[in-house]
Tab-separated table of C-alpha atoms and ligand atoms in Angstrom:
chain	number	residue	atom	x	y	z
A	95	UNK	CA	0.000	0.000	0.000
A	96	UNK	CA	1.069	3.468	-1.183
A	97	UNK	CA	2.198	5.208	2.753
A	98	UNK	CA	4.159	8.486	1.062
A	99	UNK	CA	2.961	11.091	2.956
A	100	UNK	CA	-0.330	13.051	1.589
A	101	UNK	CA	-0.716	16.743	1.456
A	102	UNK	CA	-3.389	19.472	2.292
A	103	UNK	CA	-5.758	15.883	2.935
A	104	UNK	CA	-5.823	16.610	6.841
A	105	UNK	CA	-9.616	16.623	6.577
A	106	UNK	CA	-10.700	13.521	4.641
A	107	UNK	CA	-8.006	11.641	6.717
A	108	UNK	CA	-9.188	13.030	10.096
A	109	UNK	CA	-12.988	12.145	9.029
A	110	UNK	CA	-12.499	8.393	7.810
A	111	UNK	CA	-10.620	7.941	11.217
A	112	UNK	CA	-12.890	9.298	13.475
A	113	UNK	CA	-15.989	8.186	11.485
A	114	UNK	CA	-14.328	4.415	12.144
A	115	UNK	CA	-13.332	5.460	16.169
A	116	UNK	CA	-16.816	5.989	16.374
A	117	UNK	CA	-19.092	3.519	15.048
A	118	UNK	CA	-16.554	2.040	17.672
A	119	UNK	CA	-17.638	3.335	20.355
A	120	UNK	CA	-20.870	3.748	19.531
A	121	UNK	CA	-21.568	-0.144	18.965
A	122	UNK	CA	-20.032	-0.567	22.264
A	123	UNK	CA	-22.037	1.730	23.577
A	124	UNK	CA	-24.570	-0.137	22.612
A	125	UNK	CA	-26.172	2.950	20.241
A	126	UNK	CA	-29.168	1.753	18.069
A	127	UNK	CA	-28.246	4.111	15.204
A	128	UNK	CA	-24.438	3.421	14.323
A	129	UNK	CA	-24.133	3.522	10.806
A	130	UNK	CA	-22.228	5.559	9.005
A	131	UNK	CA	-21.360	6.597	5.535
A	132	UNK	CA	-18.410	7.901	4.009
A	133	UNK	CA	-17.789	9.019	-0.082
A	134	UNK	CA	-14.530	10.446	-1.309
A	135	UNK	CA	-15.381	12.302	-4.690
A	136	UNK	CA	-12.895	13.716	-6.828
A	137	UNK	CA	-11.077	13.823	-10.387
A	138	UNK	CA	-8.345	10.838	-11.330
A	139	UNK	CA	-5.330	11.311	-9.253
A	140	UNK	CA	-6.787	12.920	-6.241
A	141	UNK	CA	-5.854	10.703	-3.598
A	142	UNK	CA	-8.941	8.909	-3.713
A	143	UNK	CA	-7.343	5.099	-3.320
A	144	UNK	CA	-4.330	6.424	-1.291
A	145	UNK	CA	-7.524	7.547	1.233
A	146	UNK	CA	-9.107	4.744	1.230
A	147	UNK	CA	-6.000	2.642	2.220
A	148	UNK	CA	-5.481	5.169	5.772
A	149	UNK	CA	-8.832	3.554	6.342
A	150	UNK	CA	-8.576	0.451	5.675
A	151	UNK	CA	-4.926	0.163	7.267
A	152	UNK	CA	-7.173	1.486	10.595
A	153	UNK	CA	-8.489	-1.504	10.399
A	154	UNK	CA	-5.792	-3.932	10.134
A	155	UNK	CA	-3.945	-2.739	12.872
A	156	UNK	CA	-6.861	-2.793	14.822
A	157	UNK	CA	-8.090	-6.222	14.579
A	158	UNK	CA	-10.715	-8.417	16.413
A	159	UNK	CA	-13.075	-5.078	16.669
A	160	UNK	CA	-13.795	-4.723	13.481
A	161	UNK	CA	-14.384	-6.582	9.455
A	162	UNK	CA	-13.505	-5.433	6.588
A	163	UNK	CA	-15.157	-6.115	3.092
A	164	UNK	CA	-12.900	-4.211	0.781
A	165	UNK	CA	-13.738	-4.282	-3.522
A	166	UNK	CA	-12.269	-1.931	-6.449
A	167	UNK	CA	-14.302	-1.740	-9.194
A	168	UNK	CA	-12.375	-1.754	-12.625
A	169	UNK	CA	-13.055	-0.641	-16.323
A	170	UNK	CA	-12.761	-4.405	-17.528
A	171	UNK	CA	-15.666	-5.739	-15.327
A	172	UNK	CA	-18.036	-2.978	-15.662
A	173	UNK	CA	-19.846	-5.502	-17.643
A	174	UNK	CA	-20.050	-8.392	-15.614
A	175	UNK	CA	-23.342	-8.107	-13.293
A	176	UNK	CA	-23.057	-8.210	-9.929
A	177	UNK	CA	-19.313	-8.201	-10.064
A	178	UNK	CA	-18.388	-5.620	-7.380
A	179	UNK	CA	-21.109	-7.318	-5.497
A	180	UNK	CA	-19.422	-10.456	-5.296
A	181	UNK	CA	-15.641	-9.391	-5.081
A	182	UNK	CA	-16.955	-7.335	-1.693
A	183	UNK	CA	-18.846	-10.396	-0.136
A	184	UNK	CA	-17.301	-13.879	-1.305
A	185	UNK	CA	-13.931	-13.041	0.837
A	186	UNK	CA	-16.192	-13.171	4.260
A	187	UNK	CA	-18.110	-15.757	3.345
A	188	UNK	CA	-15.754	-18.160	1.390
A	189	UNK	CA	-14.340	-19.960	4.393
A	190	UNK	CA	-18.305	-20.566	5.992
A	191	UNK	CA	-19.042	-24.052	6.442
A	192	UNK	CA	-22.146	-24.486	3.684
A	193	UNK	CA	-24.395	-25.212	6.906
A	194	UNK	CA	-23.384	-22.452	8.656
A	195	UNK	CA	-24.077	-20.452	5.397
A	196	UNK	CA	-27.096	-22.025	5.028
A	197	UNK	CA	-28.270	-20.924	8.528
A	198	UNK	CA	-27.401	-17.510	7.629
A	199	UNK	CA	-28.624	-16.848	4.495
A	200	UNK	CA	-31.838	-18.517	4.871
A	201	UNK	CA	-34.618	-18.001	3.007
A	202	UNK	CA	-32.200	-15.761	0.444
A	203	UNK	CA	-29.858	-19.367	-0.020
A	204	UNK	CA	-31.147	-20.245	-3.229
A	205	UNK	CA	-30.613	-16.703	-4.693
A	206	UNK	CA	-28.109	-15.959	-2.885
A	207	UNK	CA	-25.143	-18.291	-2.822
A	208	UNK	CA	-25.378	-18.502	-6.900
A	209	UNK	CA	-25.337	-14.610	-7.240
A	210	UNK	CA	-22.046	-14.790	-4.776
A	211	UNK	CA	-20.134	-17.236	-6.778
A	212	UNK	CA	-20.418	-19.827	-3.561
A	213	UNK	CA	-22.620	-22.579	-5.830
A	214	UNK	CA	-22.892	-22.802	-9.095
A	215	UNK	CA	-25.249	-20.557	-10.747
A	216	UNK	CA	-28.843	-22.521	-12.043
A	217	UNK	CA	-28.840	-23.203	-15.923
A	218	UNK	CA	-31.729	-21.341	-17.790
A	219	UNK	CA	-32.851	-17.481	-16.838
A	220	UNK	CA	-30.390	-15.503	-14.721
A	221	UNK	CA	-32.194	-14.600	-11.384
A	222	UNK	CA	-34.414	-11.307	-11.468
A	223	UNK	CA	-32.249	-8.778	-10.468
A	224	UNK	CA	-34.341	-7.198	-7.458
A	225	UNK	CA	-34.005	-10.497	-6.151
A	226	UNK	CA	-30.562	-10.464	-6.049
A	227	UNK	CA	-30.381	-7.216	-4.838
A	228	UNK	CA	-32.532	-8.291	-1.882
A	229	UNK	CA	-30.529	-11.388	-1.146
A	230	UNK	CA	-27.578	-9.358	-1.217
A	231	UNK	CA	-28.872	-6.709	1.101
A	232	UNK	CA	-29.815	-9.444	3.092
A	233	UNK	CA	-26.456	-11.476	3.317
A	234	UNK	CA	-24.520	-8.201	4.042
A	235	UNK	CA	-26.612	-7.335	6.901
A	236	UNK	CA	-27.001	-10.104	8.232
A	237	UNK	CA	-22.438	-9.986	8.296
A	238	UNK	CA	-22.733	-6.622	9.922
A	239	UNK	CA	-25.274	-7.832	13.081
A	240	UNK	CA	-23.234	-10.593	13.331
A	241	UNK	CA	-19.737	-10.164	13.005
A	242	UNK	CA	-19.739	-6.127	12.786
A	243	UNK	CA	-18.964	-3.788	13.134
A	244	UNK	CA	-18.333	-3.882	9.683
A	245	UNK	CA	-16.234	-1.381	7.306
A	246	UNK	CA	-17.451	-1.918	3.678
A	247	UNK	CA	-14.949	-0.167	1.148
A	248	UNK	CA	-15.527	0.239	-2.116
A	249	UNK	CA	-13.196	2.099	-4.738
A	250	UNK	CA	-13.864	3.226	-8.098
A	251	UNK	CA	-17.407	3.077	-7.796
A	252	UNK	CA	-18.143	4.742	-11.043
A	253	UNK	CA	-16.513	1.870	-12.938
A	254	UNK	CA	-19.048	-0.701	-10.927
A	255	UNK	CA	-21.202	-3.057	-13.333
A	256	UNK	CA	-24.385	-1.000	-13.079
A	257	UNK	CA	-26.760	-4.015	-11.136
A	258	UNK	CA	-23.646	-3.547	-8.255
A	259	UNK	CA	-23.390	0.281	-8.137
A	260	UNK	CA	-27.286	0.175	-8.071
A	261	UNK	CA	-28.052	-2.525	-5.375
A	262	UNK	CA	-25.147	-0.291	-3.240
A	263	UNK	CA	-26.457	3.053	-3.744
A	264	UNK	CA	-29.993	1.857	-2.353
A	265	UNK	CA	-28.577	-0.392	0.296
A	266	UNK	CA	-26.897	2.575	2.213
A	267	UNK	CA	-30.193	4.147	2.670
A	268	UNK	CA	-30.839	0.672	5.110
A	269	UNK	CA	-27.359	1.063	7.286
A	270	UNK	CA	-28.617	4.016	10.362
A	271	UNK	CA	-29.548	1.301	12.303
A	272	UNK	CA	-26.256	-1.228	11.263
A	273	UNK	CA	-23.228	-1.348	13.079
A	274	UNK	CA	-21.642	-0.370	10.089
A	275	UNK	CA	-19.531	2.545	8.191
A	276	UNK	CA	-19.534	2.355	4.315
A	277	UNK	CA	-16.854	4.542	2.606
A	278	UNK	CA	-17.144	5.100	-0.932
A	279	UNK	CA	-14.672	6.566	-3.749
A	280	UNK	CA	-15.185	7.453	-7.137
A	281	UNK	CA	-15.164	10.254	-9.680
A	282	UNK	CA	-17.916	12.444	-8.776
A	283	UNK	CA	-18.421	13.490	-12.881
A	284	UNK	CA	-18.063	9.789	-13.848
A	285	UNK	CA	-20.700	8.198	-11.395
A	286	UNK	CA	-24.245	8.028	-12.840
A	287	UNK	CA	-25.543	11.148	-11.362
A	288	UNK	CA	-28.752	9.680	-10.007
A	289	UNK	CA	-26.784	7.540	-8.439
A	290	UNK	CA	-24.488	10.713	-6.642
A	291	UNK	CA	-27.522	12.309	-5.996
A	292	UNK	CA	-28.869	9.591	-4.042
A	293	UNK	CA	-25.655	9.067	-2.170
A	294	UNK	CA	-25.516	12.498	-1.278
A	295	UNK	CA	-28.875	12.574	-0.210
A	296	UNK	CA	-27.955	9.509	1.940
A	297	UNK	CA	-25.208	11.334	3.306
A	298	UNK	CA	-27.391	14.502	4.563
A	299	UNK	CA	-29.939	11.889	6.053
A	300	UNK	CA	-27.588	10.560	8.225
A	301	UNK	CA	-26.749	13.974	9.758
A	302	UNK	CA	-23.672	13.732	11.990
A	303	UNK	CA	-22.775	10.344	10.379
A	304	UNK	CA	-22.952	11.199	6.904
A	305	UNK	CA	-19.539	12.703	5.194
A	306	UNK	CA	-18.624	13.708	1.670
A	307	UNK	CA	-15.797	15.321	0.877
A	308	UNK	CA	-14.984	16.717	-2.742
A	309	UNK	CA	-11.658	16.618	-3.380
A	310	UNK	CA	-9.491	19.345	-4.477
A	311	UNK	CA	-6.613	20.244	-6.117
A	312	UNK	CA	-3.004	21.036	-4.622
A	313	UNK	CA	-2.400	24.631	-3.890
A	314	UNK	CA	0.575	26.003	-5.220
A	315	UNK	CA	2.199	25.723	-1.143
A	316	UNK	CA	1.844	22.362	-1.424
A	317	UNK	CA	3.408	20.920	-4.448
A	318	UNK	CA	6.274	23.517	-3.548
A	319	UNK	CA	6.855	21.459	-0.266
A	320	UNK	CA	6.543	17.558	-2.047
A	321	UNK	CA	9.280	18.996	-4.652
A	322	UNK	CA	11.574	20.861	-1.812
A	323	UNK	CA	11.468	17.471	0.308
A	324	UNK	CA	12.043	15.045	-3.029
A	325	UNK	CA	14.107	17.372	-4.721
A	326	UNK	CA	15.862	19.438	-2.562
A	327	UNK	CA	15.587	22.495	-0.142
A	328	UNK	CA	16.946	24.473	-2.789
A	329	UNK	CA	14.482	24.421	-5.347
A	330	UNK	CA	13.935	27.524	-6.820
A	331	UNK	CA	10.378	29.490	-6.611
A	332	UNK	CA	9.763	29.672	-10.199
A	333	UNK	CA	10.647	25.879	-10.528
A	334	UNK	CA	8.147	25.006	-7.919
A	335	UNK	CA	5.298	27.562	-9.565
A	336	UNK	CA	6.146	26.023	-12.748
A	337	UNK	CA	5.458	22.022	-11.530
A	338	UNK	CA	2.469	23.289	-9.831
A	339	UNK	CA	0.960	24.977	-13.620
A	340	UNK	CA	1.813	22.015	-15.697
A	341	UNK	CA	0.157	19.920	-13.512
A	342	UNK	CA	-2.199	21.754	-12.151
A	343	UNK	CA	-2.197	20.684	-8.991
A	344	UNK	CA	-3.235	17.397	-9.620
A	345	UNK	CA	-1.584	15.041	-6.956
A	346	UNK	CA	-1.281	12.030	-9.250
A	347	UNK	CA	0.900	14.235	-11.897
A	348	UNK	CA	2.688	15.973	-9.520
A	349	UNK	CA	4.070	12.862	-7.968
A	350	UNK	CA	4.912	10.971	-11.346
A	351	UNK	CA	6.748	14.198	-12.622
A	352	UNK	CA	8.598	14.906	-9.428
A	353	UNK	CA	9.466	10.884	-9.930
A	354	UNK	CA	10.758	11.594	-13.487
A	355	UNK	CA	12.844	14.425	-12.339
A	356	UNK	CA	14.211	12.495	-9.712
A	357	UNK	CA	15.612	9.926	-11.778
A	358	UNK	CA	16.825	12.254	-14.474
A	359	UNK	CA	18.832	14.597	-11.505
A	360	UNK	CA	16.904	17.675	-13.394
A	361	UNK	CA	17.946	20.333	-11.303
A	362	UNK	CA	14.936	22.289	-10.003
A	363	UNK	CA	15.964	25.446	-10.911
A	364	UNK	CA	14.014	28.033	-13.659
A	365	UNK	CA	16.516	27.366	-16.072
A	366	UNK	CA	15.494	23.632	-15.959
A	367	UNK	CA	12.116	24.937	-17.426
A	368	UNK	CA	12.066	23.329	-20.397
A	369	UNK	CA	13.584	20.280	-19.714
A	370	UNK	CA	10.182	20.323	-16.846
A	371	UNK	CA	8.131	20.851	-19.733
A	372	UNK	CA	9.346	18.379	-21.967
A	373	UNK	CA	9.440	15.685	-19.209
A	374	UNK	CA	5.801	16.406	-18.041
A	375	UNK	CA	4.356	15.933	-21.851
A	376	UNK	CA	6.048	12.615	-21.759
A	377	UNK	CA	4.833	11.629	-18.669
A	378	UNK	CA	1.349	12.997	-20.110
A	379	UNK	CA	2.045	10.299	-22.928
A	380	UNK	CA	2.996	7.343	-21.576
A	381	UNK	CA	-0.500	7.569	-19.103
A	382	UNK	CA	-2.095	7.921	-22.075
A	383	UNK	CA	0.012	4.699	-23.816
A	384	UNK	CA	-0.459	2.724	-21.009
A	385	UNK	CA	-4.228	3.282	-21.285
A	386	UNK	CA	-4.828	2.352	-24.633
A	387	UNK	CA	-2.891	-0.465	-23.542
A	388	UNK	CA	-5.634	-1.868	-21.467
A	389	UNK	CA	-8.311	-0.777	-23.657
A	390	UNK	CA	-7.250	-3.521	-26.350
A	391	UNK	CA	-5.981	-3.597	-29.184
A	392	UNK	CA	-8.838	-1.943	-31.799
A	393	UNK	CA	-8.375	1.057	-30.028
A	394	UNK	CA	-4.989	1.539	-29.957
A	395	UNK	CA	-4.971	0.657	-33.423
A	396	UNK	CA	-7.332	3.967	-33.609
A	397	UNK	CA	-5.304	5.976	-31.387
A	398	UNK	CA	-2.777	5.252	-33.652
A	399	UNK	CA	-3.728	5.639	-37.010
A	400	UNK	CA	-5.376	9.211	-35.588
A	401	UNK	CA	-2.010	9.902	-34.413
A	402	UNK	CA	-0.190	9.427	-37.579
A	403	UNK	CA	-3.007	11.006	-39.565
A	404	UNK	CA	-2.488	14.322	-37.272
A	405	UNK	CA	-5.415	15.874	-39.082
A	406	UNK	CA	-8.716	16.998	-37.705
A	407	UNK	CA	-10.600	14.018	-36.440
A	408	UNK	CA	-12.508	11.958	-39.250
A	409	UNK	CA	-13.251	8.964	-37.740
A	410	UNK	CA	-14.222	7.257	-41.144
A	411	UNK	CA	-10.863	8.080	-42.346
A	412	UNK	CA	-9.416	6.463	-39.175
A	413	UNK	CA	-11.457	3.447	-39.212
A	414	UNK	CA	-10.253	2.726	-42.631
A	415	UNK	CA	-6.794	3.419	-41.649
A	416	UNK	CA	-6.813	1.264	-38.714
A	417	UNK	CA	-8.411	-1.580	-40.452
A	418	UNK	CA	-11.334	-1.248	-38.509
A	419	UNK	CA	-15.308	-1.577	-39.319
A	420	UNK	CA	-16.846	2.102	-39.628
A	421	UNK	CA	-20.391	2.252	-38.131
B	661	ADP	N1	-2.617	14.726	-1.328
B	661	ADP	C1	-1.582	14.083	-1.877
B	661	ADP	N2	-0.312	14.396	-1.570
B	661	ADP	C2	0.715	13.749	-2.131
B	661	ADP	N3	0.597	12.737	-3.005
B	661	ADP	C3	-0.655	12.365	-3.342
B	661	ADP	C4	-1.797	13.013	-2.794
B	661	ADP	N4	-2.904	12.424	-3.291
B	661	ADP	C5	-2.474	11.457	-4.116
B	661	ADP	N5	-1.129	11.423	-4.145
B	661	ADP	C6	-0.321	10.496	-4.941
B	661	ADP	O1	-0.875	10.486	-6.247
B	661	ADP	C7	-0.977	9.163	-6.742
B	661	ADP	C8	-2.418	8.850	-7.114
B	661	ADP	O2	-3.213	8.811	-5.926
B	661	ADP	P1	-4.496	7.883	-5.821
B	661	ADP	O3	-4.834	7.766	-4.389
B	661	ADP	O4	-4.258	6.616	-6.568
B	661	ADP	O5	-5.583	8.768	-6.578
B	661	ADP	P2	-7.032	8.360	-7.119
B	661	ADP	O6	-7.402	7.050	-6.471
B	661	ADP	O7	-7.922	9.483	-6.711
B	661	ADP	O8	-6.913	8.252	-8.610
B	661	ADP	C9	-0.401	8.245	-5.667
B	661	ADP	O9	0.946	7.972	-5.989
B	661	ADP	C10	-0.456	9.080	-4.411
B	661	ADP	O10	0.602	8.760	-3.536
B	662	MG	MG1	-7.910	5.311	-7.386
């Protein structure tokens, strides 16, 4: 897990851990309305994952009081229904005696287990979705009033396979009364917004418990200090103004150009300007290689043949180019 140190993220750090201290205490306590949620919002590279690790890592070192159901959504299983769903519960569940699961999935079983992955699924029709979703609801409760209390992380929730995303969305308006906390990530502008909507919503239902923090760029202070403690006291003002512009604060590209300077011994000084420059449109372009990379092959081969056309965009010209069907 990523432990460099994170900047101007006091807040969102200080709110997962008390949020976690106390559902805590409140559970011992023996409060009726624990639950908690949590959602980190903000663009790529904001520290959204690198959050969500403090939390979880709160956890860990903390065990015996507390579960954890951790699952990162990703751009190849978006879709695969119910695939968040599963990667979140199967872990806690895997190791269950089938009697014991049995016992505690009851009436759900049938419905259930399949949906999980922990029988295999009925030939013929797929189960009816709000079905699942109930079973679901059902199983993780039924974890949190039992084992809890529970912390339920989920990253990258705006790549989740829609029937996950939605069951999750509609199950947090169910957790007041859980002994659990459920922190969510994603990209606020990438999440279905009915589905942000209704989180937030959740959020200002559950008054003192509810949290969501947008996150926000680097001020110019900040990436000053990460390149004067990588790079050396004695980088120069202008230097440090120009890393901040070029990347515009944005903690992901900040880090990964501060990286490439490192290794090149680019001394951070305004004359290195264009040499900073140069590095941080290379830096752009091999995120954006290593993209199309997992994207496959048909649309790198698009990327490409736009590249070499380096005219303005026609993407039947393109197609053809790339060897690709034009529709
Ligand atoms: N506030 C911050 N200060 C310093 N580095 C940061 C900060 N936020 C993120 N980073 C770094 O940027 C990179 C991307 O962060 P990550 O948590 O993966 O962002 P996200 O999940 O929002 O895309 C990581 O290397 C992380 O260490
Ligand atoms: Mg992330």
């Amino acid at each position: 897990m990523d432990d460099r140190q994170l900047y101007e993220r006091e807040e969102p750090i200080g709110l997962g851990a008390r949020a976690l201290a106390r559902l805590k205490a409140d559970v011992a306590a023996g409060d009726t309305s624990p639950g908690g949620l949590l959602l980190y919002r903000g663009a790529a590279g904001f520290g959204k994952t690198s959050l969500l690790g403090r939390l979880r890592a709160a956890v860990n070192t903390d065990r015996g009081a507390q579960i954890l159901l951790f699952a990162r959504a990703t751009e190849q299983q978006q879709g695969a229904p119910f695939h968040v769903a599963r990667s979140l519960l199967q872990p806690a569940l895997a190791n269950l005696h089938e009697a014991d699961r049995r016992e505690m999935f009851g009436g759900w079983y049938d419905i259930a287990a399949p949906a999980l992955g922990l029988t295999p699924a009925e030939a013929g029709s797929p189960a009816d979705p709000t079905g699942v979703q109930e079973a679901l609801s059902w199983v993780m409760t039924q974890l949190a009033v039992r084992q809890g209390p529970l912390l339920v992380v989920v990253d990258d929730l705006h790549w989740a396979d829609a029937e996950s995303s939605q069951w999750l969305a509609s199950y947090v308006g169910q957790i007041q009364h859980l002994p659990m906390l459920v922190a969510l990530a994603y990209r606020s502008d990438e999440l279905e917004p009915s589905l942000d909507d209704l989180l937030l919503r959740e959020v200002r239902e559950l008054g003192t418990r509810g949290h969501s923090v947008e996150l926000q760029k680097l001020s110019p202070n900040a990436v000053e200090a990460m390149v004067r403690t990588r790079l050396g006291e004695d980088a120069d003002d202008v230097f440090c103004r120009t890393c901040w512009s070029i990347t515009n604060g944005n903690p992901f590209f900040v880090t990964s150009l501060i990286d490439r300077l490192s290794e090149q011994d680019v001394p951070p000084i305004e004359e290195s300007q264009d040499q900073l420059r140069a590095l941080a449109a290379l830096s752009g372009a091999r995120d954006i290689g290593r993209r199309l990379e997992r994207l496959g092959t048909d649309v790198q081969r698009t990327a490409f043949a736009a590249a070499v056309l380096d005219i303005p965009f026609d993407l039947e010209l393109i197609s053809r180019v790339a060897g690709l069907p034009f529709n």
